[in-house]
Structure formats: structure tokens, C-alpha cells
mmCIF file of C-alpha atoms in Angstrom:
data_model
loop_
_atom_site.group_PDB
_atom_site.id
_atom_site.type_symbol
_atom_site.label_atom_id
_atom_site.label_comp_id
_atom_site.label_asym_id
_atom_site.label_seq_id
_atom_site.Cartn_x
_atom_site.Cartn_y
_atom_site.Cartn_z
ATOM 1 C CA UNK A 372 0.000 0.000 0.000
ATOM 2 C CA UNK A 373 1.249 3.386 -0.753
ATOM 3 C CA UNK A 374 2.374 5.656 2.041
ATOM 4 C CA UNK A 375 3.554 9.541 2.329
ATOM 5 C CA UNK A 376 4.653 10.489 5.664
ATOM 6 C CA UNK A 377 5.613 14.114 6.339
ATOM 7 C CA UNK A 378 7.412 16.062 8.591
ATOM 8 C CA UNK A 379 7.704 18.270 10.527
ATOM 9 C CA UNK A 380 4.163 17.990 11.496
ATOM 10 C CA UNK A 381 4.721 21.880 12.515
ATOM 11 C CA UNK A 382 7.355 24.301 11.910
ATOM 12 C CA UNK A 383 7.669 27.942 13.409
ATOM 13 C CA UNK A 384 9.756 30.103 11.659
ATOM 14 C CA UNK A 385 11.026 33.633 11.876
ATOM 15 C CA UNK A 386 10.203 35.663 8.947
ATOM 16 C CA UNK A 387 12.802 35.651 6.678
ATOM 17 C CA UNK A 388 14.609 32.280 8.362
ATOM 18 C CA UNK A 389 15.027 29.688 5.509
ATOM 19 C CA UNK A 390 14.324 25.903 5.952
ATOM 20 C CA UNK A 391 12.932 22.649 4.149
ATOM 21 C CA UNK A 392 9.495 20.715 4.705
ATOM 22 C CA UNK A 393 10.107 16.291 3.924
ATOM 23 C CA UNK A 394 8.268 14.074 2.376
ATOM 24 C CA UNK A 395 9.216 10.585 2.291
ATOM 25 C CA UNK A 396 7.151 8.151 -0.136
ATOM 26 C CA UNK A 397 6.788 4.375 -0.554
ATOM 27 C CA UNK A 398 5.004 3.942 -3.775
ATOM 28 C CA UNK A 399 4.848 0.908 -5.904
ATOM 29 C CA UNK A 400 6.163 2.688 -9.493
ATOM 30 C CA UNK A 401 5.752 6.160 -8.867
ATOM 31 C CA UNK A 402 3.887 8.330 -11.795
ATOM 32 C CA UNK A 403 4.136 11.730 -9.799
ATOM 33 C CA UNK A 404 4.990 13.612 -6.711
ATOM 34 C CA UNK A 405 2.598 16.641 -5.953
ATOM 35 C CA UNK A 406 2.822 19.537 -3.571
ATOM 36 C CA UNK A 407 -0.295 21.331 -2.570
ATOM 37 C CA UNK A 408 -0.387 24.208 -0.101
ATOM 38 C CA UNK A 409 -3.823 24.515 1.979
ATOM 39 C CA UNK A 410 -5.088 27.116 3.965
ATOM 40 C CA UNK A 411 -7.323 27.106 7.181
ATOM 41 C CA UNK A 412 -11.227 25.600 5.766
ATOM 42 C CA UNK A 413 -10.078 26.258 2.204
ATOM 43 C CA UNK A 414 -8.948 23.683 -0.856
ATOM 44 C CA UNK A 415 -5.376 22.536 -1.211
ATOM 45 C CA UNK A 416 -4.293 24.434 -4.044
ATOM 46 C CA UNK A 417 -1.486 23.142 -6.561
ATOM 47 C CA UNK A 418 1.778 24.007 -6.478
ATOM 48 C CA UNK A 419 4.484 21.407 -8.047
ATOM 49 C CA UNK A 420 4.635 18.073 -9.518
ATOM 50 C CA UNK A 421 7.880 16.438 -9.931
ATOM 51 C CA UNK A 422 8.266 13.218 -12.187
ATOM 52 C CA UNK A 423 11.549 11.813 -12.072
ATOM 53 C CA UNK A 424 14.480 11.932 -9.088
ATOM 54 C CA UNK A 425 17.155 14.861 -9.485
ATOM 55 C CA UNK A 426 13.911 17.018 -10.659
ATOM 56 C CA UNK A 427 13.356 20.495 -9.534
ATOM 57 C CA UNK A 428 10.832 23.107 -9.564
ATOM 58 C CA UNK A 429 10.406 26.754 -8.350
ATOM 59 C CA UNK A 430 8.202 29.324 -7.778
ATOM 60 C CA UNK A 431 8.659 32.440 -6.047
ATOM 61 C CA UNK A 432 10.447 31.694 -2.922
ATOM 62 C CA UNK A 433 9.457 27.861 -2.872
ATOM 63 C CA UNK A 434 11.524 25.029 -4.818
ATOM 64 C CA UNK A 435 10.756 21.736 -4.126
ATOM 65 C CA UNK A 436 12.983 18.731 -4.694
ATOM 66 C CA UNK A 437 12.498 14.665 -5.658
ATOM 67 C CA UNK A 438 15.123 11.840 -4.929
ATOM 68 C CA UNK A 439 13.670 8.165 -5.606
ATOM 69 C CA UNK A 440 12.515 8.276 -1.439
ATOM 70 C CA UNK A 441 11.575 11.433 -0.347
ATOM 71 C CA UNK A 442 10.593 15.261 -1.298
ATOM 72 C CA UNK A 443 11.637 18.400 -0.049
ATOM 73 C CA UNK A 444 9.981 21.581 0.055
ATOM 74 C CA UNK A 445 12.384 24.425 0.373
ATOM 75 C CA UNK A 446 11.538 27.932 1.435
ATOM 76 C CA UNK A 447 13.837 30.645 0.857
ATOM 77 C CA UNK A 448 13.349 33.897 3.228
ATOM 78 C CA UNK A 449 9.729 33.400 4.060
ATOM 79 C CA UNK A 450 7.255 36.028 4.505
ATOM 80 C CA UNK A 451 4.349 35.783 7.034
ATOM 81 C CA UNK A 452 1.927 35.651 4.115
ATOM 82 C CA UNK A 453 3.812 31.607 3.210
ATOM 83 C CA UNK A 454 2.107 30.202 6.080
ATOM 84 C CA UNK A 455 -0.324 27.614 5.584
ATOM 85 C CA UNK A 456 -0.396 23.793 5.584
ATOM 86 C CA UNK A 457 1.820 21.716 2.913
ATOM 87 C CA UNK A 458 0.432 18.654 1.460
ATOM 88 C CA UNK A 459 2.439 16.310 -0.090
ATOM 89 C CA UNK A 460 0.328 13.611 -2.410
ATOM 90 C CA UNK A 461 2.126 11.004 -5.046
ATOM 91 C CA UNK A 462 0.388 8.604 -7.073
ATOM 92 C CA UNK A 463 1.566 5.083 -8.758
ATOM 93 C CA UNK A 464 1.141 3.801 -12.194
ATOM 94 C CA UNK A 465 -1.639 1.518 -11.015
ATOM 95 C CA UNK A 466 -3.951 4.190 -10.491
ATOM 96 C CA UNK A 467 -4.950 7.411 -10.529
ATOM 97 C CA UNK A 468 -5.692 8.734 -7.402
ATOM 98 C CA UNK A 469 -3.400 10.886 -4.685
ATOM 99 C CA UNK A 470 -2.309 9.145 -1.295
ATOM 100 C CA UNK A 471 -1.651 12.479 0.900
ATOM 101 C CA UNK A 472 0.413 12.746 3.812
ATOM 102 C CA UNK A 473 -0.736 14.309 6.706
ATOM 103 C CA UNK A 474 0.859 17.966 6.052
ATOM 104 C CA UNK A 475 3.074 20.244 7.764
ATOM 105 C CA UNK A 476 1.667 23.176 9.151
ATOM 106 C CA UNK A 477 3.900 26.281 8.667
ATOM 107 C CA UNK A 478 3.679 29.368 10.429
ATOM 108 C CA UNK A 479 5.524 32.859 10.147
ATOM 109 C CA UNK A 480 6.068 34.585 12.758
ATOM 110 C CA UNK A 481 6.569 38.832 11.338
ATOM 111 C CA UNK B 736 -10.001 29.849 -8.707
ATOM 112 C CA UNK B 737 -9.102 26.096 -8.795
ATOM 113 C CA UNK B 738 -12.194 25.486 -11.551
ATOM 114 C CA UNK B 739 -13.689 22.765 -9.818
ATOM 115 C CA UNK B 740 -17.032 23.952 -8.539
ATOM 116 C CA UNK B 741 -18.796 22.307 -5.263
ATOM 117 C CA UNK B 742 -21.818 23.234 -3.561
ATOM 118 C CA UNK B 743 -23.263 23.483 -0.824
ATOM 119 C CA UNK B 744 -19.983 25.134 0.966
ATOM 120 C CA UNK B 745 -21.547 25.024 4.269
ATOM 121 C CA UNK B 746 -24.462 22.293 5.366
ATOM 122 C CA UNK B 747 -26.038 21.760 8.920
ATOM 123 C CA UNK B 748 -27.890 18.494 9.310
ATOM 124 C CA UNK B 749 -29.275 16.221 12.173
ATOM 125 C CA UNK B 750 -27.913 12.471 13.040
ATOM 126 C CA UNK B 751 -29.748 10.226 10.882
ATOM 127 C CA UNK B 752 -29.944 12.598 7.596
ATOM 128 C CA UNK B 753 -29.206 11.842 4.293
ATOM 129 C CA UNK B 754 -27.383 15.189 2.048
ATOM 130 C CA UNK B 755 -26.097 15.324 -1.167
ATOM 131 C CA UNK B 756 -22.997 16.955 -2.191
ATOM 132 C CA UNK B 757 -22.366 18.580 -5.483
ATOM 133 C CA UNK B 758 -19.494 19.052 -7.512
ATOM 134 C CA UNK B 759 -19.001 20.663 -11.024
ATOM 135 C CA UNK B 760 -15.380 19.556 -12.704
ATOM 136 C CA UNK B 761 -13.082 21.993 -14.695
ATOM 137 C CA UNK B 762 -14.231 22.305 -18.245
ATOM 138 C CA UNK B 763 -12.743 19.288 -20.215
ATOM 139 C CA UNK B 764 -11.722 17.335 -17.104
ATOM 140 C CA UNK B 765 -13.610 13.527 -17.370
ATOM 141 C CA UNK B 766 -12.434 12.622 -14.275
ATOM 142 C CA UNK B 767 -13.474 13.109 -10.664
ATOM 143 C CA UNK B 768 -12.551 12.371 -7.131
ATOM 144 C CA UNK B 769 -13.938 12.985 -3.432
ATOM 145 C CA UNK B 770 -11.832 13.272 -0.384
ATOM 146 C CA UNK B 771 -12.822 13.452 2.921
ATOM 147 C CA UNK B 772 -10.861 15.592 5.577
ATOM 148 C CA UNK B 773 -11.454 15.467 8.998
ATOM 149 C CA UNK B 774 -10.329 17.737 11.753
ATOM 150 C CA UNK B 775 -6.819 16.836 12.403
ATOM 151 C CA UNK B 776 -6.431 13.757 9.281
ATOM 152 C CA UNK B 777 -5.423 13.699 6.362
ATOM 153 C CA UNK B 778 -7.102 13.698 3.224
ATOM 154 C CA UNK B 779 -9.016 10.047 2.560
ATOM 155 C CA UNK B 780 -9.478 8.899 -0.832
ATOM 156 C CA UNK B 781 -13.083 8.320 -0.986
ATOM 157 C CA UNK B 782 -14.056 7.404 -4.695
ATOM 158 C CA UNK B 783 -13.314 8.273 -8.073
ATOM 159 C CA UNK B 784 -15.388 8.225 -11.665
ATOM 160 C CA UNK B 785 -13.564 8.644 -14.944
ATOM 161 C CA UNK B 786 -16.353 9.414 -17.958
ATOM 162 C CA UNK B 787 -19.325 8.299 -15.590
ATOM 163 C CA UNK B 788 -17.737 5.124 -14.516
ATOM 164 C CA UNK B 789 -16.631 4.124 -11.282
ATOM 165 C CA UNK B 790 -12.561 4.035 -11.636
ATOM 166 C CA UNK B 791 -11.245 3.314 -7.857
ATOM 167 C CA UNK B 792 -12.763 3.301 -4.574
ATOM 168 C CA UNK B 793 -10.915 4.107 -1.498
ATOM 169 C CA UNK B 794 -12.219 4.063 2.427
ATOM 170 C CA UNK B 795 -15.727 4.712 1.125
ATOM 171 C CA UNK B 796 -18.158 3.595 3.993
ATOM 172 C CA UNK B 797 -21.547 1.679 2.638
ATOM 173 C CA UNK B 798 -23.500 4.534 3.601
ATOM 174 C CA UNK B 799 -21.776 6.474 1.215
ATOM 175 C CA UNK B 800 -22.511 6.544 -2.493
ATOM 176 C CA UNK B 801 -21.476 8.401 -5.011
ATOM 177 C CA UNK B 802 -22.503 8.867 -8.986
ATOM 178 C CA UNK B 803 -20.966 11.252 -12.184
ATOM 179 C CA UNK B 804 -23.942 12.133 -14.732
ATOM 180 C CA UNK B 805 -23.218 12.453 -18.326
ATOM 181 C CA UNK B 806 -22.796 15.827 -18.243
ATOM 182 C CA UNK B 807 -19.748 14.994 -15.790
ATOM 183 C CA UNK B 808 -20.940 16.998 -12.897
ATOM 184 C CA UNK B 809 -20.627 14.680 -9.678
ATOM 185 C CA UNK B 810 -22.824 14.112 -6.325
ATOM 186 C CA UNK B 811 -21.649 12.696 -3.447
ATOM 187 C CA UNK B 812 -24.551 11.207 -1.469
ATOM 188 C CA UNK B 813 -24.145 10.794 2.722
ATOM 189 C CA UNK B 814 -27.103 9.100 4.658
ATOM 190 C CA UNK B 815 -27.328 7.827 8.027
ATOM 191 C CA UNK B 816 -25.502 10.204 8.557
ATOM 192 C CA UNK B 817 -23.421 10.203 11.903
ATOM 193 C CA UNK B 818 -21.979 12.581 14.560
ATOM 194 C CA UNK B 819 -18.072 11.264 12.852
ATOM 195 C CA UNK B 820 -19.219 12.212 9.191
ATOM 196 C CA UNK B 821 -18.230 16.151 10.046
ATOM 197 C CA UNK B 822 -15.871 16.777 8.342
ATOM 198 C CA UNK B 823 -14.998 18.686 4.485
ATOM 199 C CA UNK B 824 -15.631 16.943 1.768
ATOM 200 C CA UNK B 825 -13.497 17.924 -1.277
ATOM 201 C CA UNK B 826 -14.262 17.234 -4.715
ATOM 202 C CA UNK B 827 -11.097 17.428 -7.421
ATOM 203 C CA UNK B 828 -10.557 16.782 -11.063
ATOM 204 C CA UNK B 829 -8.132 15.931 -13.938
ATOM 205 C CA UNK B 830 -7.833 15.743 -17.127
ATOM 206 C CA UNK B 831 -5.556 12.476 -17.501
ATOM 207 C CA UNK B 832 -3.606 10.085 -15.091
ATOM 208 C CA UNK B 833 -0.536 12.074 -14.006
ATOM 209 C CA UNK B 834 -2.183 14.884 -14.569
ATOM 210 C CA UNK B 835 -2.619 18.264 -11.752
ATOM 211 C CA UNK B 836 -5.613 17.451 -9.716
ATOM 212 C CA UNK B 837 -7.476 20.390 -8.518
ATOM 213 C CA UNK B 838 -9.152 20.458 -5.931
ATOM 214 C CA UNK B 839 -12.935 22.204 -4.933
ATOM 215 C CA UNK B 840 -13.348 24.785 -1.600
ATOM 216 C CA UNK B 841 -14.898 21.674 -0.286
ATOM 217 C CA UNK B 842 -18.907 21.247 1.108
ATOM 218 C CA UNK B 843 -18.651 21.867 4.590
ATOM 219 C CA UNK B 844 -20.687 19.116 6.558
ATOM 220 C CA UNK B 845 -21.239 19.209 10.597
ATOM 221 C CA UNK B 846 -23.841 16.608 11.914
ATOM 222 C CA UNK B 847 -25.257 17.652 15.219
#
């Protein structure tokens, strides 16, 4: 059975103080790694998917990572306005639907 | 705006109910899924439909059902319902396997 186990479960950071969110997956065949950020009673909205280990993606001051065991969610001088929770979801070649960890919730502290 | 349409957002109902949850998908996307999120879990897969077919089923409970019409919208059907079924219920869509899924503002549900 797939899994996707996150951590920290929650991380306080100074604004501006850099660090990195993991996700480790076990995943039989792995079609895609996804990153969703979520706030408080709202959707999880998109943010990367990474296919293949040694991938990267950015955006803004996020850039998120994939090795062939685990993800990582970088954020670069943070701004109060980053926090939220982070969802990381992957999803196998034998189907189509997204096995979600259980998030790290980020806060920014001005 | 994600695309992926759901209503109601907010729903009050008594123990022993039966609601009906709605979702519209992005325009072109065949495929649907429901999630459940409860305070403090994770997201649970609850079902998905591909083209008004029933593609994978997750930790669905039997009093639970689910259907996509031809015109792909989706409804999410909860009766009995129980004191532990309060929760969000998020409705996403894609257009392919692989593909982003995007995810609904979710139908929130609290059984009193």
C-alpha cells in the first residue's frame, strides 16, 4: 500500500529564516509527486509536480525537490503571508488517485 | 479559482440525515474524485469516476454513495448520517492520469 509520511508535522519560523518541509514516499512505481499548499477551511491548491528523481521546480520563494525516497519543500526567506499547511500527495502507475500525507503546518512569525 | 465547482460550501444536518454533495469539474476534465478531511487527518481517498464510470474506490463507507452524470458533474450522497461524518468533503478533477488534480473549496458538513 502506498504511504507519504511528512514532517515536521509543525514548523515555526522567523520571517525571513530559511528551511525545508520532507516528504518521504513508498510507492509501488511512482507516476508523480505533488505539492499542494492549503489554507485554514479552504482547498489545497497546486503548487508542483515532480516526475523523475534529481527534478526540480520553483516558484517564487518555494523550490521543491524529488530523490527516488523522499521530497523536499524548500523555502527561501519566508514572509508571514507563506504560512499555511503543505500537502504532499504522489500517485503510482496503477492508479490514478493521490495518497496524501498528513501535512506540515507552517507558520511565520513577522 | 481552482475550476472545480462544489456546492453546498456550508451544510447543517441532524444524526440520521441523508445530504447530497455537489461538484461541477473543470471544463474538459472527465475525471473526478472525493476526499474526505477530517479535523486533524489527512485527506481520505473516498471514490473516483472517470467518464461516468466508477474508476477506484478508497475508504468509502456503505452509507456512502457516489454517482458522475453524463454531463460529468458529480454528487456525493451521505445518509445515516453520523456525529463522525463532520468533516470537508473535497471534490477534485483531472484531465488524464498524471495529470494536476485540482481540488474544490470543499462542502462543509457538521452533523449535530
Amino acid at each position: 500500500e502506498d504511504q507519504v509520511t511528512q514532517s515536521p508535522e509543525a514548523l515555526r519560523l522567523q520571517e525571513g529564516e530559511s528551511s525545508s518541509l520532507n516528504c518521504s514516499y513508498t510507492v509501488s512505481g511512482l507516476r508523480g509527486l505533488f505539492w499542494y499548499r492549503q489554507d485554514p477551511g479552504k482547498g489545497p491548491e497546486f503548487l508542483f509536480t515532480l516526475y523523475s528523481a534529481g527534478e526540480e521546480k520553483e516558484k517564487e520563494r518555494l523550490k521543491a525537490t524529488l530523490t527516488k525516497k523522499e521530497s523536499f519543500l524548500h523555502i527561501t526567506a519566508p514572509k508571514p503571508e507563506d504560512s499555511a499547511t503543505y500537502l504532499c500527495a504522489a500517485a503510482n502507475f496503477g492508479n490514478e488517485k493521490l495518497t496524501f500525507g498528513t501535512g506540515t503546518r507552517l507558520t511565520i512569525i513577522p | 479559482d481552482s475550476g472545480v465547482t462544489q456546492t453546498p460550501k456550508h451544510l447543517i444536518t441532524a444524526t440520521g440525515q441523508r445530504v447530497t454533495l455537489r461538484c461541477s469539474p473543470r471544463s474538459g476534465d472527465l475525471s473526478v474524485y472525493w476526499y474526505q478531511q477530517s479535523l486533524d487527518q489527512g485527506l481520505q481517498f473516498l471514490i473516483q469516476y472517470y467518464n461516468g464510470e466508477e474508476r477506484a474506490k478508497g475508504n468509502i463507507l456503505e452509507r456512502f454513495s457516489a454517482q458522475q452524470f453524463p454531463d460529468l458533474h458529480s454528487e456525493l450522497n451521505l445518509s445515516s448520517l453520523e456525529l463522525g461524518d463532520s468533516a470537508l468533503y473535497f471534490c477534485a478533477s483531472t484531465s488524464g492520469p498524471g495529470n494536476t488534480i485540482y481540488f474544490g473549496e470543499g462542502s462543509w458538513l457538521t452533523v449535530v
